[in-house]
Amino acid sequence: MVRFIVDSTFGVPRDYALENGIKTVNLTISLNGKEYEEGTREDWEVFYKEFIRSKAPAKTSQPSPRKFQDAIDEILAEDADSEIIILTIADRLSGTIGSANIAVAQYPDKKIIAINSGEAGPSALMLIQEMVKANAEGATFDELIAFAADLKERIAMQFIPASLTELARGGRVNKLLSRVGNILKIKPVFEFAKNDLTIYAKALGFNRAVEAAIAHLPQKFDRMLVYYIGDDKNIEALKERLYRKFGMAQLDVEPMCPVGGVHIGVGTVGIVTLASKDI
């Protein structure tokens, strides 16, 4: 039987994790001298309220190898013959995969692997959801590993930041662009795909940025979802444009994890797609 361990940035809902036997390992966030375990999405509102109120920078920390070992031990206590796949946030954003690999090395006689998802937040959630589905359909351990590699090539995440302050603070955009962009309402449109962050468009205002993001999406996709960071005030406008473009009637809306949110900024919205194989 294949079981999954993910880190908290995946945002796996508590009920979904229980239903599918998924263990979650927490990253931590420090804000105003207080440390928060990221927890599941049901816990995030408390942190975001404090983050918005304080306007202070936050620091994030990866989990220790011991936390991954504890999750592994819990699964093996339930079934000593379990095969385990650990999926972590992209190593471009965090060193969490290193902790997972150290933990895996402690079980040389077990079938356990740690995989750098190359994803973050809602795009990582899409990946684990597809993996769970394939597992339920009878995919083997090795087939699931190959499937994860395939998904990483086809999942992409776009986002339009509400402001550039947090991105500049983390060094992901330069401070001059941040100041000018915030004053002139210039919106860079970002893509995180294949473990790499790029700016592929800059637009004047939110509406034009949304149009640039939509124009960049694959024309054929198996799945799409939209997401927001801390405040969903812009999500309906994004959904309406996607409905008109693609003729769909419904879209899943997901929150971004606090670990991602504190580095990108509250009010950001984005799109995740799983491109079809035949494009």
Tab-separated table of C-alpha atoms in Angstrom:
chain	number	residue	atom	x	y	z
A	1	MET	CA	0.000	0.000	0.000
A	2	VAL	CA	1.337	3.442	-0.930
A	3	ARG	CA	0.966	6.255	1.607
A	4	PHE	CA	1.778	9.938	1.252
A	5	ILE	CA	3.473	12.520	3.439
A	6	VAL	CA	3.376	16.181	2.426
A	7	ASP	CA	4.500	19.375	4.075
A	8	SER	CA	2.006	21.968	5.286
A	9	THR	CA	2.485	24.289	2.294
A	10	PHE	CA	0.378	21.887	0.193
A	11	GLY	CA	-2.727	23.052	2.033
A	12	VAL	CA	-4.319	19.619	2.161
A	13	PRO	CA	-7.708	19.958	3.915
A	14	ARG	CA	-7.899	18.082	7.195
A	15	ASP	CA	-10.817	15.852	6.161
A	16	TYR	CA	-9.172	15.000	2.827
A	17	ALA	CA	-5.957	14.053	4.625
A	18	LEU	CA	-7.820	11.781	7.049
A	19	GLU	CA	-9.843	10.191	4.278
A	20	ASN	CA	-6.732	9.401	2.237
A	21	GLY	CA	-4.255	8.609	4.994
A	22	ILE	CA	-2.012	11.612	4.247
A	23	LYS	CA	0.373	12.818	6.939
A	24	THR	CA	1.319	16.510	7.076
A	25	VAL	CA	4.620	17.909	8.362
A	26	ASN	CA	4.552	21.541	9.455
A	27	LEU	CA	6.777	24.399	8.413
A	28	THR	CA	6.951	27.252	10.918
A	29	ILE	CA	6.536	31.025	10.658
A	30	SER	CA	7.925	33.649	13.032
A	31	LEU	CA	6.034	36.938	13.387
A	32	ASN	CA	6.544	39.608	16.047
A	33	GLY	CA	8.599	37.217	18.162
A	34	LYS	CA	5.924	34.515	18.111
A	35	GLU	CA	6.311	31.201	16.296
A	36	TYR	CA	3.397	29.628	14.432
A	37	GLU	CA	3.181	26.097	13.106
A	38	GLU	CA	1.634	26.462	9.670
A	39	GLY	CA	-0.831	23.640	10.263
A	40	THR	CA	-3.637	22.799	7.860
A	41	ARG	CA	-5.671	25.351	5.925
A	42	GLU	CA	-8.266	25.347	8.681
A	43	ASP	CA	-5.639	27.047	10.886
A	44	TRP	CA	-4.462	29.705	8.455
A	45	GLU	CA	-7.028	32.436	9.065
A	46	VAL	CA	-5.676	33.077	12.567
A	47	PHE	CA	-2.183	33.710	11.247
A	48	TYR	CA	-3.272	35.852	8.316
A	49	LYS	CA	-5.335	38.113	10.586
A	50	GLU	CA	-2.286	38.713	12.751
A	51	PHE	CA	-0.014	39.209	9.729
A	52	ILE	CA	-2.347	41.794	8.165
A	53	ARG	CA	-2.813	43.604	11.475
A	54	SER	CA	0.892	43.784	12.308
A	55	LYS	CA	2.279	44.713	8.856
A	56	ALA	CA	5.579	43.285	10.126
A	57	PRO	CA	7.841	41.010	8.065
A	58	ALA	CA	7.649	37.312	8.819
A	59	LYS	CA	10.307	34.602	8.619
A	60	THR	CA	9.696	31.006	7.605
A	61	SER	CA	11.563	27.858	8.623
A	62	GLN	CA	11.689	24.367	7.178
A	63	PRO	CA	10.816	21.353	9.343
A	64	SER	CA	13.503	19.247	10.954
A	65	PRO	CA	14.281	15.714	9.722
A	66	ARG	CA	12.821	14.475	13.020
A	67	LYS	CA	9.374	15.762	12.043
A	68	PHE	CA	9.481	13.697	8.863
A	69	GLN	CA	10.702	10.670	10.814
A	70	ASP	CA	7.773	11.032	13.193
A	71	ALA	CA	5.347	11.000	10.246
A	72	ILE	CA	7.073	7.970	8.754
A	73	ASP	CA	6.959	6.150	12.099
A	74	GLU	CA	3.227	6.853	12.444
A	75	ILE	CA	2.559	5.256	9.056
A	76	LEU	CA	4.809	2.254	9.719
A	77	ALA	CA	3.116	1.716	13.082
A	78	GLU	CA	-0.186	1.422	11.210
A	79	ASP	CA	1.277	-0.882	8.543
A	80	ALA	CA	4.918	-1.948	8.604
A	81	ASP	CA	4.762	-2.866	4.912
A	82	SER	CA	3.632	0.572	3.736
A	83	GLU	CA	5.435	2.133	0.802
A	84	ILE	CA	5.796	5.870	1.379
A	85	ILE	CA	6.111	8.826	-0.971
A	86	ILE	CA	7.070	12.149	0.614
A	87	LEU	CA	6.339	15.277	-1.424
A	88	THR	CA	7.777	18.664	-0.440
A	89	ILE	CA	7.587	22.295	-1.509
A	90	ALA	CA	9.891	23.214	-4.410
A	91	ASP	CA	13.546	23.345	-3.433
A	92	ARG	CA	13.783	26.681	-5.257
A	93	LEU	CA	11.728	28.097	-2.377
A	94	SER	CA	12.702	26.024	0.657
A	95	GLY	CA	15.232	23.485	1.857
A	96	THR	CA	12.466	21.197	3.123
A	97	ILE	CA	13.421	18.417	0.689
A	98	GLY	CA	16.810	18.211	2.434
A	99	SER	CA	15.178	17.448	5.768
A	100	ALA	CA	12.945	14.855	4.113
A	101	ASN	CA	15.922	13.131	2.473
A	102	ILE	CA	17.798	12.958	5.775
A	103	ALA	CA	14.759	11.305	7.326
A	104	VAL	CA	14.378	8.806	4.479
A	105	ALA	CA	18.027	7.747	4.898
A	106	GLN	CA	17.176	6.426	8.364
A	107	TYR	CA	15.016	3.661	6.815
A	108	PRO	CA	17.297	1.852	4.349
A	109	ASP	CA	15.230	-1.333	4.465
A	110	LYS	CA	11.929	0.402	3.667
A	111	LYS	CA	10.463	1.528	0.357
A	112	ILE	CA	10.389	5.268	0.998
A	113	ILE	CA	11.267	8.169	-1.285
A	114	ALA	CA	11.280	11.963	-0.913
A	115	ILE	CA	10.366	13.937	-4.034
A	116	ASN	CA	10.897	17.639	-4.618
A	117	SER	CA	7.490	18.573	-6.011
A	118	GLY	CA	8.806	21.633	-7.832
A	119	GLU	CA	5.505	23.235	-6.806
A	120	ALA	CA	4.162	25.582	-4.140
A	121	GLY	CA	0.853	26.007	-2.366
A	122	PRO	CA	-2.145	25.408	-4.673
A	123	SER	CA	-0.025	23.932	-7.464
A	124	ALA	CA	1.377	21.420	-4.966
A	125	LEU	CA	-2.174	20.683	-3.817
A	126	MET	CA	-3.157	19.894	-7.396
A	127	LEU	CA	-0.179	17.541	-7.674
A	128	ILE	CA	-1.012	15.550	-4.536
A	129	GLN	CA	-4.681	15.353	-5.521
A	130	GLU	CA	-3.717	13.809	-8.859
A	131	MET	CA	-1.320	11.428	-7.108
A	132	VAL	CA	-4.019	10.307	-4.661
A	133	LYS	CA	-6.394	9.683	-7.542
A	134	ALA	CA	-3.814	7.571	-9.398
A	135	ASN	CA	-3.061	5.633	-6.211
A	136	ALA	CA	-6.768	4.881	-5.744
A	137	GLU	CA	-6.890	3.633	-9.326
A	138	GLY	CA	-4.166	1.081	-8.552
A	139	ALA	CA	-0.910	2.746	-9.665
A	140	THR	CA	2.179	1.103	-8.179
A	141	PHE	CA	4.883	2.837	-6.150
A	142	ASP	CA	7.171	3.109	-9.199
A	143	GLU	CA	4.309	4.246	-11.436
A	144	LEU	CA	3.426	6.972	-8.952
A	145	ILE	CA	7.012	8.219	-8.909
A	146	ALA	CA	6.970	8.443	-12.710
A	147	PHE	CA	3.574	10.144	-12.599
A	148	ALA	CA	4.913	12.794	-10.194
A	149	ALA	CA	7.668	13.616	-12.698
A	150	ASP	CA	5.061	13.932	-15.459
A	151	LEU	CA	2.840	16.203	-13.374
A	152	LYS	CA	5.744	18.497	-12.526
A	153	GLU	CA	6.229	19.133	-16.238
A	154	ARG	CA	2.558	20.003	-16.830
A	155	ILE	CA	1.508	22.001	-13.767
A	156	ALA	CA	2.069	25.761	-13.850
A	157	MET	CA	1.068	28.549	-11.479
A	158	GLN	CA	0.494	32.175	-12.476
A	159	PHE	CA	0.009	35.003	-10.018
A	160	ILE	CA	-0.662	38.729	-9.940
A	161	PRO	CA	0.583	40.360	-6.728
A	162	ALA	CA	-1.555	42.966	-4.996
A	163	SER	CA	1.653	44.913	-4.306
A	164	LEU	CA	5.363	44.279	-4.738
A	165	THR	CA	6.413	45.030	-1.163
A	166	GLU	CA	6.775	41.459	0.102
A	167	LEU	CA	8.385	40.218	-3.111
A	168	ALA	CA	10.978	43.001	-2.895
A	169	ARG	CA	11.596	42.264	0.773
A	170	GLY	CA	12.422	38.676	-0.147
A	171	GLY	CA	14.615	39.681	-3.080
A	172	ARG	CA	12.319	38.242	-5.756
A	173	VAL	CA	11.918	41.658	-7.413
A	174	ASN	CA	14.259	44.610	-7.071
A	175	LYS	CA	13.348	47.456	-4.745
A	176	LEU	CA	13.198	50.064	-7.524
A	177	LEU	CA	10.628	48.002	-9.452
A	178	SER	CA	8.694	47.587	-6.220
A	179	ARG	CA	8.545	51.321	-5.491
A	180	VAL	CA	7.746	52.345	-9.069
A	181	GLY	CA	5.278	49.505	-9.555
A	182	ASN	CA	3.372	50.276	-6.361
A	183	ILE	CA	3.127	53.983	-7.236
A	184	LEU	CA	2.151	53.529	-10.900
A	185	LYS	CA	0.097	50.365	-10.293
A	186	ILE	CA	2.283	48.381	-12.669
A	187	LYS	CA	1.487	44.703	-12.195
A	188	PRO	CA	4.103	42.136	-13.139
A	189	VAL	CA	2.599	38.735	-13.944
A	190	PHE	CA	4.582	35.843	-12.519
A	191	GLU	CA	4.767	32.180	-13.420
A	192	PHE	CA	6.111	29.453	-11.180
A	193	ALA	CA	6.592	26.305	-13.238
A	194	LYS	CA	9.166	23.518	-13.399
A	195	ASN	CA	10.707	24.805	-10.166
A	196	ASP	CA	11.452	28.231	-11.655
A	197	LEU	CA	9.998	31.714	-11.041
A	198	THR	CA	9.755	34.148	-13.966
A	199	ILE	CA	8.056	37.447	-14.823
A	200	TYR	CA	6.582	37.105	-18.310
A	201	ALA	CA	4.477	40.272	-18.510
A	202	LYS	CA	4.045	43.710	-16.953
A	203	ALA	CA	0.686	45.445	-17.220
A	204	LEU	CA	-0.819	48.727	-16.115
A	205	GLY	CA	-3.464	47.830	-13.559
A	206	PHE	CA	-5.108	44.632	-12.360
A	207	ASN	CA	-7.491	44.104	-15.291
A	208	ARG	CA	-4.750	44.202	-17.917
A	209	ALA	CA	-2.583	41.945	-15.794
A	210	VAL	CA	-5.411	39.393	-15.664
A	211	GLU	CA	-5.743	39.500	-19.451
A	212	ALA	CA	-1.979	38.928	-19.801
A	213	ALA	CA	-2.154	35.974	-17.408
A	214	ILE	CA	-5.077	34.405	-19.276
A	215	ALA	CA	-3.348	34.842	-22.641
A	216	HIS	CA	-0.381	32.879	-21.255
A	217	LEU	CA	-2.427	29.860	-20.158
A	218	PRO	CA	-2.350	26.598	-22.104
A	219	GLN	CA	-5.280	26.301	-24.501
A	220	LYS	CA	-5.782	22.657	-23.561
A	221	PHE	CA	-5.740	21.679	-19.916
A	222	ASP	CA	-7.067	18.851	-17.780
A	223	ARG	CA	-7.619	20.965	-14.672
A	224	MET	CA	-7.671	24.580	-13.569
A	225	LEU	CA	-8.110	26.251	-10.204
A	226	VAL	CA	-7.791	29.794	-8.883
A	227	TYR	CA	-6.320	30.903	-5.585
A	228	TYR	CA	-5.842	33.899	-3.331
A	229	ILE	CA	-3.563	35.016	-0.521
A	230	GLY	CA	-5.166	36.055	2.744
A	231	ASP	CA	-7.907	38.181	1.135
A	232	ASP	CA	-10.184	36.964	-1.678
A	233	LYS	CA	-11.496	40.390	-2.758
A	234	ASN	CA	-10.077	40.041	-6.310
A	235	ILE	CA	-10.969	36.398	-6.890
A	236	GLU	CA	-14.465	36.916	-8.339
A	237	ALA	CA	-13.154	39.290	-11.024
A	238	LEU	CA	-10.547	36.709	-12.002
A	239	LYS	CA	-13.113	33.899	-12.107
A	240	GLU	CA	-15.490	35.887	-14.324
A	241	ARG	CA	-12.793	36.490	-16.926
A	242	LEU	CA	-11.862	32.820	-16.953
A	243	TYR	CA	-15.518	31.805	-17.309
A	244	ARG	CA	-15.854	34.065	-20.351
A	245	LYS	CA	-12.605	32.888	-21.920
A	246	PHE	CA	-13.052	29.140	-21.502
A	247	GLY	CA	-16.811	28.749	-21.192
A	248	MET	CA	-16.605	26.931	-17.892
A	249	ALA	CA	-19.304	27.182	-15.243
A	250	GLN	CA	-17.320	26.537	-12.074
A	251	LEU	CA	-13.786	26.820	-10.707
A	252	ASP	CA	-12.281	25.515	-7.490
A	253	VAL	CA	-10.991	28.334	-5.282
A	254	GLU	CA	-8.085	27.552	-2.967
A	255	PRO	CA	-6.136	29.589	-0.374
A	256	MET	CA	-2.364	30.003	-0.548
A	257	CYS	CA	-0.435	28.771	2.466
A	258	PRO	CA	0.993	31.370	4.872
A	259	VAL	CA	4.567	30.294	4.098
A	260	GLY	CA	3.973	31.341	0.500
A	261	GLY	CA	1.723	34.247	1.414
A	262	VAL	CA	4.215	36.122	3.562
A	263	HIS	CA	6.713	36.158	0.689
A	264	ILE	CA	4.229	37.194	-2.028
A	265	GLY	CA	1.737	39.418	-0.222
A	266	VAL	CA	-1.885	39.503	0.888
A	267	GLY	CA	-4.455	40.187	-1.846
A	268	THR	CA	-2.545	38.337	-4.554
A	269	VAL	CA	-4.574	36.086	-6.851
A	270	GLY	CA	-3.509	33.441	-9.314
A	271	ILE	CA	-4.297	30.498	-11.548
A	272	VAL	CA	-3.010	26.908	-11.556
A	273	THR	CA	-3.353	24.693	-14.627
A	274	LEU	CA	-2.553	21.101	-15.436
A	275	ALA	CA	-1.804	21.163	-19.157
A	276	SER	CA	-3.096	18.306	-21.286
A	277	LYS	CA	-0.533	15.840	-22.556
A	278	ASP	CA	-1.412	16.368	-26.207
A	279	ILE	CA	-0.461	20.050	-26.455
